[in-house]
Coordinates of C-alpha atoms and ligand atoms in Angstrom, one line a residue:
M3 CA -151.2 15.7 79.6
F4 CA -149.1 17.9 78.8
V5 CA -148.2 22.2 79.4
R6 CA -145.3 24.9 77.9
H7 CA -144.7 28.1 79.1
R8 CA -142.7 30.0 77.6
G9 CA -140.1 30.9 80.4
G10 CA -138.9 34.2 81.1
A11 CA -141.4 36.9 78.4
P12 CA -144.1 37.7 80.9
N13 CA -146.7 38.1 78.6
Y14 CA -146.1 34.3 77.6
Q15 CA -149.3 32.2 79.5
P16 CA -148.0 28.4 80.2
K17 CA -149.4 27.7 76.6
P18 CA -149.8 24.1 75.0
L19 CA -150.7 21.9 77.3
I20 CA -151.8 18.0 75.9
A21 CA -153.0 15.4 79.1
K22 CA -153.7 12.4 78.1
H23 CA -154.3 10.4 80.9
H24 CA -155.0 6.1 80.3
F25 CA -157.1 4.2 82.9
D26 CA -156.9 0.6 82.5
P27 CA -159.7 -2.2 83.4
V28 CA -158.0 -4.7 83.2
K29 CA -156.3 -3.9 85.8
A30 CA -158.9 -2.4 87.8
W31 CA -161.0 -5.4 87.3
K32 CA -158.5 -7.3 88.2
R33 CA -157.7 -5.3 91.8
R34 CA -161.7 -5.2 92.4
H35 CA -162.2 -9.3 92.1
G36 CA -158.0 -10.6 94.1
I37 CA -156.2 -10.9 91.0
S38 CA -152.8 -10.1 90.6
T39 CA -152.7 -7.2 88.3
K40 CA -148.7 -8.3 87.7
E41 CA -148.6 -9.7 84.2
L42 CA -152.2 -7.8 82.5
P43 CA -151.2 -6.0 79.2
I44 CA -152.9 -3.1 78.8
A45 CA -155.3 -2.7 75.7
M46 CA -158.4 -3.6 76.4
K47 CA -157.8 -5.7 72.4
N48 CA -156.4 -8.2 74.2
L49 CA -158.5 -8.6 76.6
E50 CA -160.4 -12.6 76.6
L51 CA -163.1 -12.2 79.3
E52 CA -165.7 -14.2 79.8
D53 CA -168.1 -11.6 80.5
Q54 CA -167.1 -8.2 79.0
S55 CA -169.9 -5.6 79.1
T56 CA -168.7 -6.4 83.1
V57 CA -165.9 -4.7 82.3
Q58 CA -165.0 -0.3 81.9
H59 CA -164.2 0.1 79.3
P60 CA -160.2 1.8 78.4
K61 CA -160.8 5.5 77.9
V62 CA -158.0 7.9 76.8
H63 CA -158.5 11.5 77.6
V64 CA -156.9 13.6 76.0
Y65 CA -156.2 17.8 77.6
F66 CA -154.5 20.8 75.8
A67 CA -153.5 24.5 76.4
G68 CA -151.9 26.7 75.3
T69 CA -152.4 29.9 73.3
G70 CA -150.9 30.0 70.2
G71 CA -153.4 26.8 68.5
T72 CA -150.9 25.0 67.9
A73 CA -151.7 22.1 71.3
S74 CA -155.1 21.8 70.1
K75 CA -154.0 21.0 66.7
L76 CA -150.8 18.1 67.5
A77 CA -153.7 17.0 70.2
E78 CA -157.0 16.8 67.2
R79 CA -153.8 14.7 65.4
L80 CA -154.0 12.7 67.7
K81 CA -157.6 12.2 68.8
K82 CA -158.1 11.0 65.1
F83 CA -154.7 9.2 65.5
L84 CA -155.1 7.0 68.2
K85 CA -159.7 6.8 67.2
A86 CA -157.8 4.7 63.4
N87 CA -154.8 2.8 65.0
S88 CA -156.1 2.0 68.5
G89 CA -158.5 -0.3 69.7
A90 CA -158.6 2.5 72.1
V91 CA -161.5 4.3 73.6
I92 CA -161.8 8.2 73.6
G93 CA -163.3 9.2 76.8
E94 CA -162.3 13.5 77.6
Y95 CA -160.9 15.8 75.5
G96 CA -161.3 19.0 75.3
C97 CA -158.8 22.1 76.5
L98 CA -157.4 22.2 79.6
N99 CA -158.8 24.6 81.2
S100 CA -162.4 22.6 80.8
F101 CA -160.8 19.2 82.2
D102 CA -163.5 18.9 85.8
A103 CA -162.1 16.3 87.7
T104 CA -158.9 18.8 88.5
K105 CA -160.8 22.3 87.9
I106 CA -156.9 23.8 87.0
H107 CA -157.1 27.0 85.0
M108 CA -154.6 27.7 81.9
N109 CA -152.9 30.8 84.5
D110 CA -153.5 29.7 88.0
T111 CA -152.9 26.0 87.5
F112 CA -150.2 25.4 89.0
L113 CA -150.7 26.3 92.5
S114 CA -154.0 24.7 92.6
I115 CA -153.6 21.9 91.1
K116 CA -151.3 21.2 94.4
K117 CA -153.8 21.9 97.1
L118 CA -155.5 18.4 94.8
D119 CA -156.5 15.1 97.2
T120 CA -154.2 12.3 95.6
G121 CA -157.6 10.8 96.0
E122 CA -158.7 12.5 92.9
F123 CA -156.1 10.5 90.5
P124 CA -158.3 7.1 90.2
E125 CA -156.0 4.2 91.0
G126 CA -154.2 2.9 87.3
V127 CA -154.4 5.8 85.3
K128 CA -151.2 6.5 83.6
Y129 CA -149.8 9.9 81.7
S130 CA -148.3 11.0 79.5
I131 CA -147.2 14.3 78.0
F132 CA -146.0 16.2 75.6
G133 CA -144.5 19.9 76.4
L134 CA -144.2 22.1 73.0
G135 CA -140.6 24.7 74.4
D136 CA -138.9 27.2 72.7
D137 CA -135.5 26.8 73.3
A138 CA -134.4 30.6 73.8
Y139 CA -136.2 30.6 76.7
R140 CA -134.3 28.0 78.1
S141 CA -134.3 28.5 82.1
T142 CA -137.8 27.9 82.4
F143 CA -138.4 25.6 78.6
N144 CA -141.2 23.9 79.1
G145 CA -141.1 24.5 82.4
A146 CA -145.6 24.5 83.1
A147 CA -144.6 20.5 81.0
E148 CA -142.6 20.0 84.4
I149 CA -145.1 21.3 86.9
I150 CA -148.0 18.6 85.9
D151 CA -145.0 15.7 85.9
E152 CA -143.7 17.1 89.0
I153 CA -147.2 17.4 90.1
Y154 CA -148.4 13.4 89.2
H155 CA -145.0 12.0 90.3
E156 CA -146.6 13.4 93.3
K157 CA -150.2 11.5 93.6
L158 CA -148.2 8.1 92.1
V159 CA -150.4 8.2 88.7
A160 CA -147.6 6.5 87.0
P161 CA -145.5 7.8 83.9
L162 CA -147.0 5.4 80.2
L163 CA -143.9 5.5 78.7
N164 CA -141.2 5.8 80.2
H165 CA -140.3 8.9 79.3
K166 CA -142.7 10.2 81.4
L167 CA -142.3 14.3 79.9
I168 CA -141.6 14.2 76.6
E169 CA -139.9 18.2 75.6
S170 CA -140.2 18.8 72.0
D171 CA -138.7 22.4 70.7
V172 CA -141.1 25.0 68.4
S173 CA -137.2 26.4 68.0
V174 CA -136.4 23.2 65.8
E175 CA -139.2 22.6 64.8
N176 CA -142.9 24.7 64.5
P177 CA -144.8 22.4 64.8
P178 CA -143.0 19.6 66.0
L179 CA -144.5 17.0 64.1
K180 CA -141.3 14.7 63.9
V181 CA -141.7 14.1 67.1
F182 CA -145.2 14.7 68.0
R183 CA -145.0 11.0 65.4
Q184 CA -142.2 9.0 67.2
W185 CA -144.4 10.2 71.0
K186 CA -147.3 9.1 69.2
E187 CA -145.8 6.2 68.0
S188 CA -144.8 5.2 71.5
I189 CA -148.2 5.3 73.1
I190 CA -150.7 3.5 70.7
S191 CA -147.8 0.6 71.3
V192 CA -148.1 0.7 74.8
I193 CA -151.9 0.4 74.6
D194 CA -151.6 -1.5 72.1
G195 CA -149.9 -3.7 74.6
K196 CA -146.8 -4.3 72.7
G197 CA -144.7 -2.5 74.7
E198 CA -142.6 0.3 74.0
V199 CA -140.3 0.4 71.2
V200 CA -137.5 2.1 73.3
N201 CA -134.5 3.7 71.4
N202 CA -132.1 6.5 73.4
G203 CA -129.8 6.3 70.7
A204 CA -129.1 9.6 68.8
D205 CA -131.8 9.3 66.8
S206 CA -134.3 9.2 69.5
L207 CA -135.9 11.9 68.8
L208 CA -138.1 11.1 72.9
S209 CA -133.8 11.3 73.7
V210 CA -134.1 14.1 77.2
N211 CA -130.5 14.2 76.8
P212 CA -129.2 17.5 76.4
Y213 CA -126.3 17.9 73.7
L214 CA -128.6 15.5 71.3
R215 CA -131.0 18.3 71.3
H216 CA -128.5 20.5 71.1
R217 CA -127.5 19.0 68.5
D218 CA -130.8 18.9 66.7
L219 CA -131.2 22.8 67.3
L220 CA -127.7 23.2 66.0
K221 CA -129.0 21.8 62.5
T222 CA -131.2 24.7 62.3
F223 CA -128.9 27.0 62.3
S224 CA -127.2 29.5 60.1
E225 CA -124.3 31.5 59.0
G226 CA -123.9 34.8 58.3
A227 CA -121.4 38.0 58.2
I228 CA -122.1 40.9 60.7
T229 CA -121.1 44.0 60.5
F230 CA -121.7 47.0 63.6
E231 CA -119.9 50.3 64.5
P232 CA -116.8 49.3 66.6
M233 CA -117.8 49.6 70.3
D234 CA -116.9 52.4 72.4
D235 CA -118.4 52.4 75.3
I236 CA -121.8 51.4 75.4
V237 CA -122.9 49.6 77.5
G238 CA -126.0 51.0 78.7
G239 CA -127.2 51.5 74.8
I240 CA -128.2 50.4 71.7
L241 CA -125.9 48.9 69.5
K242 CA -127.5 47.7 65.6
L243 CA -126.1 45.7 64.5
T244 CA -126.8 44.0 60.7
I245 CA -126.2 40.4 60.0
E246 CA -126.2 39.2 55.9
I247 CA -128.8 36.1 55.8
T248 CA -129.1 33.7 53.4
E249 CA -133.3 33.7 53.9
N250 CA -135.5 35.4 51.4
D251 CA -138.5 34.9 53.2
C252 CA -137.6 36.6 56.4
Q253 CA -141.0 38.0 58.8
D254 CA -140.7 41.5 59.3
M255 CA -141.1 42.1 62.8
G256 CA -139.6 38.5 63.0
H257 CA -137.6 37.4 65.7
I258 CA -133.9 36.0 65.2
R259 CA -132.5 34.1 67.5
I260 CA -128.8 33.7 68.4
L261 CA -125.5 32.0 69.5
P262 CA -123.9 33.6 71.4
R263 CA -121.3 31.1 70.7
N264 CA -118.0 30.8 73.2
S265 CA -114.6 32.9 71.7
T266 CA -111.5 30.6 69.7
E267 CA -109.8 32.4 73.1
N268 CA -111.6 30.6 75.8
V269 CA -112.2 27.1 73.7
Q270 CA -108.2 27.5 73.3
K271 CA -108.3 27.7 76.9
V272 CA -110.4 24.5 78.2
M273 CA -108.7 21.7 74.8
E274 CA -105.3 23.1 76.6
I275 CA -106.3 23.1 80.9
L276 CA -107.7 19.2 80.0
N277 CA -104.7 18.3 77.7
L278 CA -106.8 18.0 74.6
P279 CA -105.7 18.0 71.0
T280 CA -106.8 20.5 68.9
L281 CA -108.0 18.7 65.7
D282 CA -108.4 14.8 66.3
A283 CA -110.2 15.3 69.2
V284 CA -113.9 13.6 69.4
I285 CA -117.0 13.5 71.8
D286 CA -119.4 11.0 72.6
L287 CA -122.7 12.3 73.4
R288 CA -124.6 9.9 73.8
R289 CA -122.3 9.6 76.8
Y290 CA -124.4 12.3 79.5
E291 CA -125.4 10.8 82.8
G292 CA -122.8 7.9 82.1
Q293 CA -124.7 5.7 79.6
I294 CA -122.5 3.1 77.2
P295 CA -123.5 3.8 73.8
N296 CA -124.6 -0.4 72.4
D297 CA -123.1 0.3 69.1
D298 CA -120.4 1.8 67.1
K299 CA -122.9 4.4 65.2
W300 CA -121.1 8.0 64.8
M301 CA -124.3 9.8 64.9
G302 CA -123.8 11.2 68.2
I303 CA -119.9 12.2 67.5
V304 CA -118.9 15.6 67.5
S305 CA -115.3 17.1 67.5
T306 CA -113.9 19.3 70.1
Q307 CA -113.7 22.0 69.5
A308 CA -117.1 22.6 68.2
F309 CA -118.5 20.8 70.9
L310 CA -116.5 23.4 73.3
S311 CA -117.5 26.2 70.8
D312 CA -121.5 25.7 70.2
Y313 CA -122.7 23.6 72.5
V314 CA -121.7 25.2 75.8
D315 CA -121.2 27.9 77.4
L316 CA -118.3 27.8 79.1
C317 CA -119.5 31.7 81.0
E318 CA -122.3 29.8 83.1
P319 CA -121.7 27.4 86.3
F320 CA -121.2 23.1 85.5
T321 CA -124.7 22.0 85.7
T322 CA -123.0 19.8 88.1
L323 CA -120.3 19.5 89.4
K324 CA -119.8 15.6 90.4
W325 CA -117.0 15.2 88.6
A326 CA -114.8 17.1 90.5
G327 CA -114.4 14.6 94.1
G328 CA -111.5 14.3 95.6
F329 CA -110.2 17.5 94.0
P330 CA -110.1 20.8 96.7
E331 CA -113.5 22.8 96.6
V332 CA -114.2 25.5 94.8
E333 CA -116.6 28.0 93.5
N334 CA -119.0 27.0 91.3
I335 CA -119.5 30.5 89.4
S336 CA -118.5 29.1 85.3
V337 CA -116.5 26.8 84.2
L338 CA -113.3 28.6 83.1
Q339 CA -112.8 30.3 86.2
V340 CA -113.4 26.1 88.0
L341 CA -111.5 25.0 85.4
S342 CA -108.6 26.9 85.8
A343 CA -108.8 27.2 89.6
F344 CA -108.3 23.0 88.6
S345 CA -105.7 23.4 86.0
E346 CA -102.5 21.4 87.5
Q347 CA -104.4 18.5 89.3
L348 CA -106.6 18.4 85.4
H349 CA -102.8 17.9 83.9
G350 CA -101.5 15.5 86.5
P351 CA -101.0 11.5 84.0
S352 CA -103.8 10.1 86.6
V353 CA -106.5 12.1 83.8
S354 CA -108.8 9.5 82.4
A355 CA -110.2 10.1 79.0
E356 CA -113.7 9.7 81.1
L357 CA -112.7 12.0 82.8
R358 CA -112.5 14.0 80.6
H359 CA -116.1 13.0 78.8
R360 CA -117.4 13.4 82.5
I361 CA -116.4 17.2 82.9
L362 CA -116.7 17.8 79.1
L363 CA -120.3 16.5 79.5
S364 CA -121.5 18.5 82.4
M365 CA -121.3 21.5 81.0
P366 CA -124.4 24.4 80.5
T367 CA -125.4 23.8 76.8
L368 CA -125.8 27.6 75.3
R369 CA -128.3 29.3 75.4
P370 CA -129.7 31.3 72.1
R371 CA -130.7 34.6 72.5
I372 CA -133.8 36.6 70.7
Y373 CA -133.8 39.7 68.7
S374 CA -136.5 41.4 66.5
L375 CA -136.3 42.5 63.9
A376 CA -135.9 46.6 63.3
S377 CA -135.6 46.4 59.5
S378 CA -138.2 45.1 56.8
N379 CA -137.8 43.0 54.3
L380 CA -139.7 44.3 52.0
E381 CA -137.2 45.4 49.2
G382 CA -135.1 45.1 51.4
T383 CA -135.9 48.5 53.1
S384 CA -133.8 48.7 56.2
I385 CA -133.6 51.6 58.8
N386 CA -131.2 54.0 57.5
R387 CA -132.0 53.1 53.1
I388 CA -134.3 51.2 51.0
G389 CA -132.8 48.7 48.8
G390 CA -130.2 46.8 49.6
N391 CA -130.8 42.8 49.7
N392 CA -130.7 40.2 52.4
Q393 CA -129.8 41.7 55.6
A394 CA -131.2 42.0 58.7
E395 CA -130.9 44.7 61.2
I396 CA -131.7 44.3 64.9
L397 CA -131.2 46.9 67.9
V398 CA -129.1 45.3 70.7
R399 CA -129.1 46.3 73.9
V400 CA -125.9 46.0 75.0
L401 CA -126.6 44.6 79.1
P402 CA -123.6 44.8 82.3
E403 CA -122.6 40.8 81.5
G404 CA -124.7 40.2 79.1
R405 CA -123.5 37.1 76.9
F406 CA -125.0 38.3 74.0
S407 CA -124.5 41.2 73.6
S408 CA -121.4 42.2 76.1
T409 CA -119.5 39.1 75.9
C410 CA -119.6 37.6 72.5
I411 CA -120.0 40.8 71.1
S412 CA -116.7 42.5 71.7
S413 CA -115.3 39.0 70.7
L414 CA -116.0 39.2 67.4
R415 CA -115.1 42.0 65.0
P416 CA -117.1 43.8 61.9
G417 CA -116.8 41.0 58.8
D418 CA -116.8 37.9 61.0
K419 CA -120.1 35.0 60.6
I420 CA -122.9 34.4 63.4
S421 CA -125.1 31.3 64.5
Y422 CA -128.5 32.7 63.9
K423 CA -132.3 31.4 63.1
L424 CA -135.0 33.3 61.9
A425 CA -138.2 32.8 63.4
P426 CA -141.6 34.0 62.5
N427 CA -144.1 36.3 65.0
T428 CA -147.4 35.2 64.7
L429 CA -148.6 37.7 67.2
V430 CA -147.7 40.6 64.7
L431 CA -148.8 38.5 61.4
P432 CA -152.6 40.9 61.3
L433 CA -150.6 43.8 60.6
L434 CA -148.8 42.0 58.3
P435 CA -150.8 42.1 55.7
S436 CA -150.0 40.9 52.5
P437 CA -148.7 44.5 49.8
Y438 CA -149.4 42.9 47.1
L439 CA -152.8 42.0 47.4
D440 CA -153.9 45.6 45.6
P441 CA -151.5 47.9 45.5
V442 CA -152.7 50.4 44.0
G443 CA -156.1 51.2 46.6
F444 CA -153.3 50.0 49.2
K445 CA -155.6 52.0 52.1
P446 CA -154.1 50.8 55.1
T447 CA -155.9 50.1 58.5
H448 CA -154.4 52.6 61.7
V449 CA -151.5 51.9 63.9
I450 CA -151.4 53.0 67.1
L451 CA -147.8 52.1 68.0
I452 CA -146.6 52.6 71.4
G453 CA -142.6 51.2 72.3
T454 CA -139.8 52.2 74.4
G455 CA -135.7 50.9 73.7
T456 CA -135.5 48.0 71.8
G457 CA -138.2 48.1 71.9
L458 CA -138.9 50.4 68.8
A459 CA -136.9 47.9 67.4
P460 CA -139.7 45.7 65.6
I461 CA -142.1 49.1 64.8
L462 CA -138.7 50.1 62.4
S463 CA -139.9 47.2 60.7
F464 CA -143.7 48.3 60.6
L465 CA -142.4 51.8 59.3
S466 CA -139.9 50.4 56.5
R467 CA -142.1 48.1 55.6
R468 CA -145.6 50.9 55.9
L469 CA -142.7 53.1 53.6
T470 CA -142.4 50.3 50.4
Q471 CA -146.1 49.3 50.8
L472 CA -147.5 53.4 50.1
I473 CA -144.3 53.4 47.2
A474 CA -145.2 50.8 45.9
S475 CA -148.8 51.9 45.4
G476 CA -147.9 55.4 44.1
S477 CA -150.3 56.6 47.2
N478 CA -150.3 60.2 48.0
F479 CA -148.7 59.8 51.0
D480 CA -150.9 62.6 53.2
E481 CA -154.4 60.9 52.4
N482 CA -152.1 58.1 54.4
S483 CA -150.8 59.4 56.9
S484 CA -152.0 56.5 59.1
I485 CA -150.2 56.2 61.9
T486 CA -150.1 57.1 65.1
L487 CA -146.2 56.6 67.0
F488 CA -145.6 57.2 71.3
A489 CA -141.8 56.7 71.5
G490 CA -139.7 56.6 74.2
F491 CA -136.3 56.2 74.9
R492 CA -133.3 56.7 77.2
S493 CA -131.0 60.4 77.3
P494 CA -129.3 61.8 79.5
T495 CA -130.5 64.4 82.6
I496 CA -129.5 66.4 84.8
D497 CA -129.8 63.7 87.3
K498 CA -127.9 61.5 85.0
P499 CA -126.0 62.9 82.1
D500 CA -123.5 59.5 81.8
V501 CA -126.8 57.6 80.3
P502 CA -126.1 56.4 77.1
D503 CA -128.5 58.5 74.6
D504 CA -130.3 56.3 72.8
R505 CA -132.2 59.9 71.3
K506 CA -129.0 59.6 68.7
L507 CA -130.7 56.3 67.0
F508 CA -134.0 57.1 67.2
E509 CA -135.2 61.4 66.9
P510 CA -132.5 60.9 62.8
T511 CA -135.1 57.8 61.6
F512 CA -138.4 59.3 62.6
R513 CA -137.7 61.8 61.5
R514 CA -136.6 60.4 57.6
F515 CA -139.9 58.2 58.5
S516 CA -141.3 61.6 59.0
S517 CA -140.4 63.6 56.5
Y518 CA -143.1 60.7 53.6
G519 CA -145.7 61.7 55.8
L520 CA -145.6 58.1 57.4
F521 CA -146.4 59.7 60.8
S522 CA -150.4 61.2 61.3
E523 CA -149.3 61.9 65.0
L524 CA -145.9 61.3 66.0
Y525 CA -145.0 61.9 69.7
Y526 CA -142.1 61.5 71.5
T527 CA -140.5 61.7 75.6
P528 CA -137.3 60.9 76.0
S529 CA -136.3 60.9 79.7
N530 CA -137.1 63.4 81.6
E531 CA -136.2 65.3 85.4
A532 CA -139.8 65.5 85.9
K533 CA -139.6 61.2 85.4
I534 CA -142.8 61.5 82.7
R535 CA -143.5 58.0 81.3
V536 CA -144.8 57.8 77.1
Q537 CA -147.9 56.8 79.1
D538 CA -148.4 59.5 80.4
T539 CA -149.0 61.4 77.5
F540 CA -152.1 59.8 77.1
E541 CA -153.9 62.0 79.4
T542 CA -153.5 65.4 78.0
D543 CA -156.7 66.3 76.6
D544 CA -155.4 66.4 72.8
V545 CA -154.3 62.8 73.2
K546 CA -156.8 61.8 74.5
H547 CA -159.5 63.0 72.0
M548 CA -157.1 60.8 69.3
L549 CA -156.4 58.0 71.2
L550 CA -161.1 57.4 71.9
L551 CA -161.3 58.9 67.7
R552 CA -158.9 56.4 66.5
I553 CA -159.3 53.7 68.7
I554 CA -162.9 53.4 68.9
K555 CA -164.8 55.3 65.1
Q556 CA -161.6 53.9 63.1
K557 CA -161.1 50.6 64.9
A558 CA -157.3 51.4 65.3
W559 CA -154.6 48.9 65.9
I560 CA -152.6 49.2 68.6
F561 CA -149.7 47.4 69.0
V562 CA -147.0 47.6 72.4
C563 CA -143.6 46.6 73.1
G564 CA -141.0 46.8 75.3
G565 CA -140.1 45.7 78.8
A566 CA -142.7 44.1 81.5
E567 CA -144.0 47.6 83.3
M568 CA -143.8 49.0 80.4
V569 CA -146.7 47.2 78.4
K570 CA -148.3 46.6 82.2
G571 CA -148.4 50.8 82.7
V572 CA -149.2 51.4 78.7
K573 CA -152.0 48.8 79.1
D574 CA -153.2 50.4 82.8
K575 CA -153.3 54.2 80.8
L576 CA -154.8 53.1 78.0
G577 CA -158.0 51.0 80.2
E578 CA -158.6 54.6 82.1
V579 CA -158.3 56.7 79.0
L580 CA -160.7 54.2 76.8
G581 CA -163.3 52.9 79.7
E582 CA -161.4 48.8 81.6
K583 CA -164.5 48.0 79.3
A584 CA -163.7 49.5 75.6
L585 CA -160.6 48.3 76.4
E586 CA -161.7 44.8 77.5
Q587 CA -163.4 44.6 73.9
V588 CA -160.4 46.5 72.0
S589 CA -158.6 43.3 73.7
E590 CA -160.8 40.3 72.8
E591 CA -161.4 42.4 69.0
G592 CA -158.5 41.5 68.8
R593 CA -156.7 44.7 68.1
L594 CA -154.7 45.1 71.2
L595 CA -151.3 43.4 70.9
C596 CA -148.3 43.7 73.5
E597 CA -145.2 41.7 72.6
V598 CA -143.3 41.9 75.8
F599 CA -138.9 41.8 75.6
Ligands
LIG623 C1 -139.7 38.4 71.6 C2 -138.0 38.5 72.2 C3 -137.4 39.6 72.4 C4 -136.8 40.4 72.4 N1 -136.1 41.4 71.3 C5 -135.0 42.7 71.9 C6 -133.9 44.1 71.1 O1 -134.8 43.6 69.8 N2 -133.4 43.6 71.7 C7 -132.9 43.5 73.2 O2 -132.0 44.0 73.2 N3 -133.5 42.3 72.8 C8 -134.7 42.1 73.0 N4 -134.4 41.3 73.7 C9 -134.0 40.9 75.2 C10 -132.6 40.1 74.8 O3 -133.8 38.5 74.2 C11 -132.5 39.3 76.4 O4 -132.5 40.5 77.7 C12 -131.2 38.7 76.0 O5 -131.3 38.1 77.1 C13 -130.3 39.0 76.2 O6 -128.7 38.1 76.0 P1 -128.3 38.9 77.0 O7 -127.1 37.7 76.2 O8 -127.5 40.0 75.8 O9 -127.9 38.7 78.9 P2 -128.4 37.7 78.9 O10 -126.7 37.6 79.5 O11 -129.0 36.8 78.7 O12 -128.5 38.5 80.8 C14 -127.1 39.7 81.4 C15 -128.7 40.2 82.5 O13 -129.3 40.7 82.1 C16 -130.3 40.2 82.6 N5 -131.8 40.6 81.8 C17 -132.1 39.7 80.6 N6 -132.6 40.6 79.4 C18 -133.7 41.1 80.2 C19 -134.6 42.2 80.3 N7 -134.6 41.8 79.1 N8 -135.1 43.2 81.1 C20 -134.5 43.1 82.3 N9 -132.7 42.1 82.2 C21 -132.4 41.3 81.4 C22 -130.3 39.0 82.7 O14 -131.4 38.8 83.8 C23 -128.5 39.0 83.1 O15 -128.8 39.7 84.7 C24 -136.1 40.1 73.7 C25 -136.9 39.3 74.1 C26 -137.6 39.0 73.7 C27 -138.0 37.8 75.2

């Protein structure tokens, strides 16, 4: 069985969950007859029983959960593969919500499971969990799968494989077919009584070694030069960053992951404290948790400099301070601070290569940050211009002490390179019909866009795209002004005169789109003393009437983007204006798309 939850983003529900329970009838039969179960194979087909008719056949149950469809597709593949290649009998198959025995429901799954009696799991049940995760949500990466795993552990249900929870990362491969293949082959091998093929090496895709997994993640990243206006006390404000990309097929309104690399200065500092030579020092990633590699392959070896720059976060606390036993006690605030505190001890001759390895492999891995593309890939259109090639623009909110937005960017200069990876955004696909299908007769559906702050980034991407489409189709813009925009942004007020002014970025941009006649309605809500929020404008009679016309009569699409509180506020207000039932129907028709930052 397995689960996915894309962590920190509140709009993401617990995602794919595939469950597989293996009932071992051989052991059950032996137990019933008081015979030792210890040395028997698992698979039914290897049984040499005199009367098979009295024996319950072993069953493999496959469950999945997820909203994106990946989990169900993989579950289907697994079922077919098991049927075709093993002696297993497929038992229950379906969405985890329908798993009667545990009464699991996708959104309240985990608490209610903990309340169930252990007796609900028959003796001899085995499980294996395949988690679909996204490394950008590291703090809760594969969180739901881990919770399910814990529950089984508590209930003393035995894992089928050595790695009871197989974590795949959709940011490395989507769908993660390579890991999936290794998983299903391991399962078959165990079910058919051949035992598990053990591979803990650097090439094992089922590895739980975070550094080897990070190495696989980095293989999918590219390098691109950035340009931006130099930062000038912009904390709290928005920085427009342009990245030179090599890809041609970057999805409008898509996402980009950025690795907040450690600065050369900080890498150098750690190299000095640990007394590591700059050029020829290497680290073997396979030594994680004291493991000794059993071959001399080079596949787990990287230069220490690359490791300190791209693999680990020197600004986060160590994952463990076990290596520091015997050293004076120190607060684990960040790798840099801890190492600086121990710099004298670590320079001494008693510091072995082994200890250095332990220190390095106790550092936390570096979590990529996710941003929305604010430009369009169509004809290279961007926020301020039409034309230009292979450039992606993003709007970065500079958070106080933000690892990427503050620490990393302040160490970069325009022209420096960053490590990035483009990622599609399946949520918005219905808003992006191909522009070239029928450019002459291009008749866009009405779209209502509602965004605040950097939540306006994907909206800008959409507007750039729509503008290019209309220009390409030679349409009459006035007839085709099929966009309603509600935009909210920060701006200084009498109460808060020092707030960075986002109006300077957004107003000229929207004015430019407006000059093409792109909007049928445009509403701004900058910060204001009366604390009127974007959604409060829905209440005025004119706007209410317009929303009813567009959404109910004209079947407009709605795209909402911003923080969790804003998105909830907008949905609540839409419910009040349209009526809860009507909004529910819009939602069921898939016309309400919400992206939460
Ligand atoms: C799908 C998606 C698209 C996104 N697009 C954008 C975008 O276009 N522009 C943009 O600026 N951000 C965007 N974000 C949010 C961005 O990924 C996070 O804010 C990210 O953590 C910033 O990284 P950082 O290293 O600067 O800050 P971190 O070091 O990760 O965080 C610094 C501090 O800020 C807090 N924090 C982090 N994120 C948020 C948040 N969303 N709201 C409030 N507090 C927060 C943290 O808890 C921490 O205390 C997006 C998020 C998602 C899920």
